[in-house]
PDB file of C-alpha atoms in Angstrom:
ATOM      1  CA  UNK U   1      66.679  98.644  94.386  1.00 90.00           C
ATOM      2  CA  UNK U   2      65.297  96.078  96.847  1.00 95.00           C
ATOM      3  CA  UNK U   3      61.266  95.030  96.576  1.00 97.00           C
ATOM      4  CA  UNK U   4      59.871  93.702  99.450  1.00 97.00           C
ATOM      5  CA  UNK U   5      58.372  90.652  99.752  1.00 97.00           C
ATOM      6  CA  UNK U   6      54.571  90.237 101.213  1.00 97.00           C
ATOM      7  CA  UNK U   7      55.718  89.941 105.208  1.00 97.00           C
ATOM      8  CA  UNK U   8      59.493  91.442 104.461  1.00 97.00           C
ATOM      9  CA  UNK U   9      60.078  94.707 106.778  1.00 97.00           C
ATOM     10  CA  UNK U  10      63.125  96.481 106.399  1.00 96.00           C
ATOM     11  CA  UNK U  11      64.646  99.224 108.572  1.00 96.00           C
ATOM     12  CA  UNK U  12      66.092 102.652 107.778  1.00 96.00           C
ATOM     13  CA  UNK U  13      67.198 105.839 109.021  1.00 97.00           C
ATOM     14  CA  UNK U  14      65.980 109.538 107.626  1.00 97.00           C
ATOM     15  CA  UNK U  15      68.375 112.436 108.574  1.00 97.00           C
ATOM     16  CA  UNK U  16      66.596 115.614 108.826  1.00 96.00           C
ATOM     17  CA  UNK U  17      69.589 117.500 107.064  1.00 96.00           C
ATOM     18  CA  UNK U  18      69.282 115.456 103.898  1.00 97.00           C
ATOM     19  CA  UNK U  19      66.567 116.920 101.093  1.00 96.00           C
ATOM     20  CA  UNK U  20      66.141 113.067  99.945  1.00 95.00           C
ATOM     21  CA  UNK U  21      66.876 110.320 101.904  1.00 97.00           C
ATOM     22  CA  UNK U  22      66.597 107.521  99.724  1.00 96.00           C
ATOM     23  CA  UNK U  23      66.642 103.872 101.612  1.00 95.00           C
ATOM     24  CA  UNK U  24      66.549 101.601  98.310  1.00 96.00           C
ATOM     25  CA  UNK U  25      62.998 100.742  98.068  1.00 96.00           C
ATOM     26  CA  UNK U  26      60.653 100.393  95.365  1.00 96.00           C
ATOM     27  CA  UNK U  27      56.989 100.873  96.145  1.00 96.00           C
ATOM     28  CA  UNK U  28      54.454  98.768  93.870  1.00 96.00           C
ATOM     29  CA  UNK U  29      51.407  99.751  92.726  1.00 95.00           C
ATOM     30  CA  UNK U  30      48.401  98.594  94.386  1.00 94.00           C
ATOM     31  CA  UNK U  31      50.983  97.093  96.755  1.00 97.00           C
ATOM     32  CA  UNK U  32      50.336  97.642 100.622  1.00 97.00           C
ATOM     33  CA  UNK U  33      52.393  98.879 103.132  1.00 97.00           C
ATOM     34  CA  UNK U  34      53.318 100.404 106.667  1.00 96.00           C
ATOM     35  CA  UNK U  35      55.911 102.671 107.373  1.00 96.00           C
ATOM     36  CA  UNK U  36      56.596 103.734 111.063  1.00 94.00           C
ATOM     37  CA  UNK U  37      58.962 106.012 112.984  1.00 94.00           C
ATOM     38  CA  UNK U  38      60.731 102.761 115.291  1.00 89.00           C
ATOM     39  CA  UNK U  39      60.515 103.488 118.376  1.00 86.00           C
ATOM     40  CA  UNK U  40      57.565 106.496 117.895  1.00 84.00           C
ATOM     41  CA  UNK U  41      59.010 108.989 121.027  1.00 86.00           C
ATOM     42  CA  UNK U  42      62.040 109.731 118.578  1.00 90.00           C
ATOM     43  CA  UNK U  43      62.987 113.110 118.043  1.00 92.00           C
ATOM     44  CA  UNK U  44      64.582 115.543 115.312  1.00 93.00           C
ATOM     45  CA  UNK U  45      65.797 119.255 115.196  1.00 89.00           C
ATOM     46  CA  UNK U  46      64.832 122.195 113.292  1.00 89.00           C
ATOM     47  CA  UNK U  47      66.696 125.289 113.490  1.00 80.00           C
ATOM     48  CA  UNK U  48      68.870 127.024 115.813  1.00 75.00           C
ATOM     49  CA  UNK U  49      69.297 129.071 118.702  1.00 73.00           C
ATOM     50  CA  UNK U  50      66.113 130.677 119.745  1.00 71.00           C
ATOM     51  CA  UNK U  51      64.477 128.923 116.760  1.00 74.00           C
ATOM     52  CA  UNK U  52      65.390 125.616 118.048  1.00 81.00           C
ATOM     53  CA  UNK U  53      62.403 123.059 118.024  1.00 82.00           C
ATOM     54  CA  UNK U  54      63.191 119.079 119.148  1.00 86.00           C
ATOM     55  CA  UNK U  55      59.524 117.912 117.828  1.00 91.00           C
ATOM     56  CA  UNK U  56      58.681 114.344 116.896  1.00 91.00           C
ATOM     57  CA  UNK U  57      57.577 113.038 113.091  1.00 92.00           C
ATOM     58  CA  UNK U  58      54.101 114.631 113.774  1.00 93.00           C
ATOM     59  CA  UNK U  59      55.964 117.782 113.391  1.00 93.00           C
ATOM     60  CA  UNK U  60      55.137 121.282 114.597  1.00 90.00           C
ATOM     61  CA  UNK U  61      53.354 124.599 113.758  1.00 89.00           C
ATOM     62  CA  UNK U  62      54.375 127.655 114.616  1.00 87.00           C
ATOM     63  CA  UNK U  63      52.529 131.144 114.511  1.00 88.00           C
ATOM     64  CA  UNK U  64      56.123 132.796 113.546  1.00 82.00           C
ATOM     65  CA  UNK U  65      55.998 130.180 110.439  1.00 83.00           C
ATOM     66  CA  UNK U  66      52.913 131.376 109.144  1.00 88.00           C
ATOM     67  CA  UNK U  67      54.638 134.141 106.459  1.00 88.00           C
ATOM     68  CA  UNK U  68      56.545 131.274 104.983  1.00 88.00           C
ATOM     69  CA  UNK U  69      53.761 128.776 104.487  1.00 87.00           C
ATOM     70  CA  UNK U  70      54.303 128.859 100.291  1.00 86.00           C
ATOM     71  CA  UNK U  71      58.064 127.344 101.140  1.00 91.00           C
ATOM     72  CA  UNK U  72      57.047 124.084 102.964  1.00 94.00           C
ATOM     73  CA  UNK U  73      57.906 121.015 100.550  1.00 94.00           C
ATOM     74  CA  UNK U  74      54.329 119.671 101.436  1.00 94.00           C
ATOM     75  CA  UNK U  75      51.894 122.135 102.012  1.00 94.00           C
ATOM     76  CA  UNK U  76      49.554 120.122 103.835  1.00 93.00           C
ATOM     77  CA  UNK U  77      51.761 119.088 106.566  1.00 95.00           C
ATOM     78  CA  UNK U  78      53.023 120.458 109.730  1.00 95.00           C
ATOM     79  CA  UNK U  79      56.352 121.540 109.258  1.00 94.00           C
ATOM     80  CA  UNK U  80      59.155 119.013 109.792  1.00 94.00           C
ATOM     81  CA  UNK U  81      56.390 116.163 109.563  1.00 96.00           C
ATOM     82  CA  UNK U  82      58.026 112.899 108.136  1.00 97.00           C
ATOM     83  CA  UNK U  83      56.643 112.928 104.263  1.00 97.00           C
ATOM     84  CA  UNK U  84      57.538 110.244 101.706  1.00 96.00           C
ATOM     85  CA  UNK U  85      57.436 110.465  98.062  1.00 95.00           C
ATOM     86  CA  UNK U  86      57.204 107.582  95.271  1.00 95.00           C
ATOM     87  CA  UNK U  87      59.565 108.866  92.189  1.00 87.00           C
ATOM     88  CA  UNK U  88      58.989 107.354  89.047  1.00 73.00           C
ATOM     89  CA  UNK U  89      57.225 108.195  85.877  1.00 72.00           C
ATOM     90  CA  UNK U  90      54.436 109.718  87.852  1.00 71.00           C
ATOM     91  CA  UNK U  91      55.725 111.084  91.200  1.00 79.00           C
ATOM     92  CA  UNK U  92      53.453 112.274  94.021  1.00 88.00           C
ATOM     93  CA  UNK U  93      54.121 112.759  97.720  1.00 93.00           C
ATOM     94  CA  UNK U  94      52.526 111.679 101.085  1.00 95.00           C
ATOM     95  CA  UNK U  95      52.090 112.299 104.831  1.00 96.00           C
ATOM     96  CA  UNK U  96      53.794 109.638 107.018  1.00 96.00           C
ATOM     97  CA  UNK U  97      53.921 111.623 110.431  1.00 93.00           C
ATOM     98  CA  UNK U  98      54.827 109.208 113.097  1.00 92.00           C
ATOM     99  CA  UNK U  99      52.685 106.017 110.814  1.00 91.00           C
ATOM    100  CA  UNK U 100      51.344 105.592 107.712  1.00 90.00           C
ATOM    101  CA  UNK U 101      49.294 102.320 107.959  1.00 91.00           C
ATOM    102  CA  UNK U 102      47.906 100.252 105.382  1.00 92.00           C
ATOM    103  CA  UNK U 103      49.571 102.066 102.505  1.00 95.00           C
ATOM    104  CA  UNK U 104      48.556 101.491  99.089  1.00 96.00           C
ATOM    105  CA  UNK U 105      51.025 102.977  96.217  1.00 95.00           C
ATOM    106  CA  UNK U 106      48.779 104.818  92.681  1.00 93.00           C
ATOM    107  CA  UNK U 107      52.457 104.056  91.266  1.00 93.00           C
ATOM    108  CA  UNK U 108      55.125 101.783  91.056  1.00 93.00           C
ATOM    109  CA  UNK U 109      58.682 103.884  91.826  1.00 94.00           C
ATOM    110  CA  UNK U 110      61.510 104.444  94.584  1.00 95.00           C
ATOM    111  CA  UNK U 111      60.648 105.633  98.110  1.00 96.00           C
ATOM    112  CA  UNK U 112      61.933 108.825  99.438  1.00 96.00           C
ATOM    113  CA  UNK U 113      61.854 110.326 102.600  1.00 97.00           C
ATOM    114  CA  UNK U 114      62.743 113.564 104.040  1.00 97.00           C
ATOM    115  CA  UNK U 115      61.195 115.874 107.056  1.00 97.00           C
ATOM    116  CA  UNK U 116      58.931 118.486 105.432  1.00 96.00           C
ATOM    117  CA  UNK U 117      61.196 122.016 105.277  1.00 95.00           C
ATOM    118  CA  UNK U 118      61.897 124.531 102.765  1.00 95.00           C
ATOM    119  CA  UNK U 119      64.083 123.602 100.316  1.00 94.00           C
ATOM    120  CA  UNK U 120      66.857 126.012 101.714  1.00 95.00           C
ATOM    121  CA  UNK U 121      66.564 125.420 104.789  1.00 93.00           C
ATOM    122  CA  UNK U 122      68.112 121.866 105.423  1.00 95.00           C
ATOM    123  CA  UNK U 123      71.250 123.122 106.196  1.00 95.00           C
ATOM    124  CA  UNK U 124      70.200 123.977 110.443  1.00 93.00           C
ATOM    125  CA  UNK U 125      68.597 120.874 110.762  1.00 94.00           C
ATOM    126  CA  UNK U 126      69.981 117.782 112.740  1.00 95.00           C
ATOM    127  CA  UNK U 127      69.274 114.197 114.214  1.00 95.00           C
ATOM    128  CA  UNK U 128      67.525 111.373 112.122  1.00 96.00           C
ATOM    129  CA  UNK U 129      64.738 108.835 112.816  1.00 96.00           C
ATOM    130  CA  UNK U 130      64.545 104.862 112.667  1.00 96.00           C
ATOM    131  CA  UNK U 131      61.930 103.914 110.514  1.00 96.00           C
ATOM    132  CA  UNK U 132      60.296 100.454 109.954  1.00 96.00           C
ATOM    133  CA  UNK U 133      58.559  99.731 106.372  1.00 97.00           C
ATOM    134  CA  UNK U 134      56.660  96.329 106.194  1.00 97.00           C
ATOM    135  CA  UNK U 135      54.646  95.090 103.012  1.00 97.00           C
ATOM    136  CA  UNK U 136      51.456  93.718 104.371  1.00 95.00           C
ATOM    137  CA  UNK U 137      51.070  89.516 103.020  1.00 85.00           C
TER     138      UNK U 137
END
């Protein structure tokens, strides 16, 4: 697993059909970082047919969605918002959206990121974003 170095940014890409995209990072504690959808206009898919909705990492809300609020990974995102988690011996997860700027990790452990969907539900999703992450000097 690959640690940046203060001023070290590494690229990566996060398909929407994958439950844990996992790009080989650790995060470290007290450590501080920015992670960014590269270029921002990027787009991903949820769904299909008449359910169909190209939105960015900001994500989307939906009045139709509203009955299956308790399924959303993240609660306190929009659905199919770019989250990240840190997975280690304490695990938590966090909003990215289109950037998460100055960063700072409660807990050392490896990045993951994934678009925020029910668990079931990864299956009708498609396309992927670019992201940049950057450790700040």
């Amino acid at each position: 697993m690959t640690i940046l170095k203060p001023g070290e940014s590494i690229q990566c890409i996060v398909k929407a059909h994958c439950k844990r995209n996992k790009p080989g990072i650790k995060l470290l504690k007290g450590a501080t970082y920015n992670i960014f959808v590269d270029p921002i206009e990027q787009t991903w898919v949820d769904g299909r047919g008449k359910f169909r909705n190209e939105v960015t990492a900001s994500g989307y809300s939906k009045f139709y969605l509203k009955p299956f609020f308790l399924l959303k990974r993240y609660k306190r995102a929009n659905w199919f918002a770019l989250i990240g988690a840190i997975k280690g011996e304490q695990s938590y997860d966090f909003l990215i959206g289109e950037s998460r700027l100055n960063f700072k990790p409660t807990v050392d452990g490896e990045l993951v990121l994934f678009a925020n969907d029910a668990l079931s539900m990864y299956w009708n999703n498609s396309g992927e974003l670019s992201i940049t992450i950057t450790r700040e000097e």
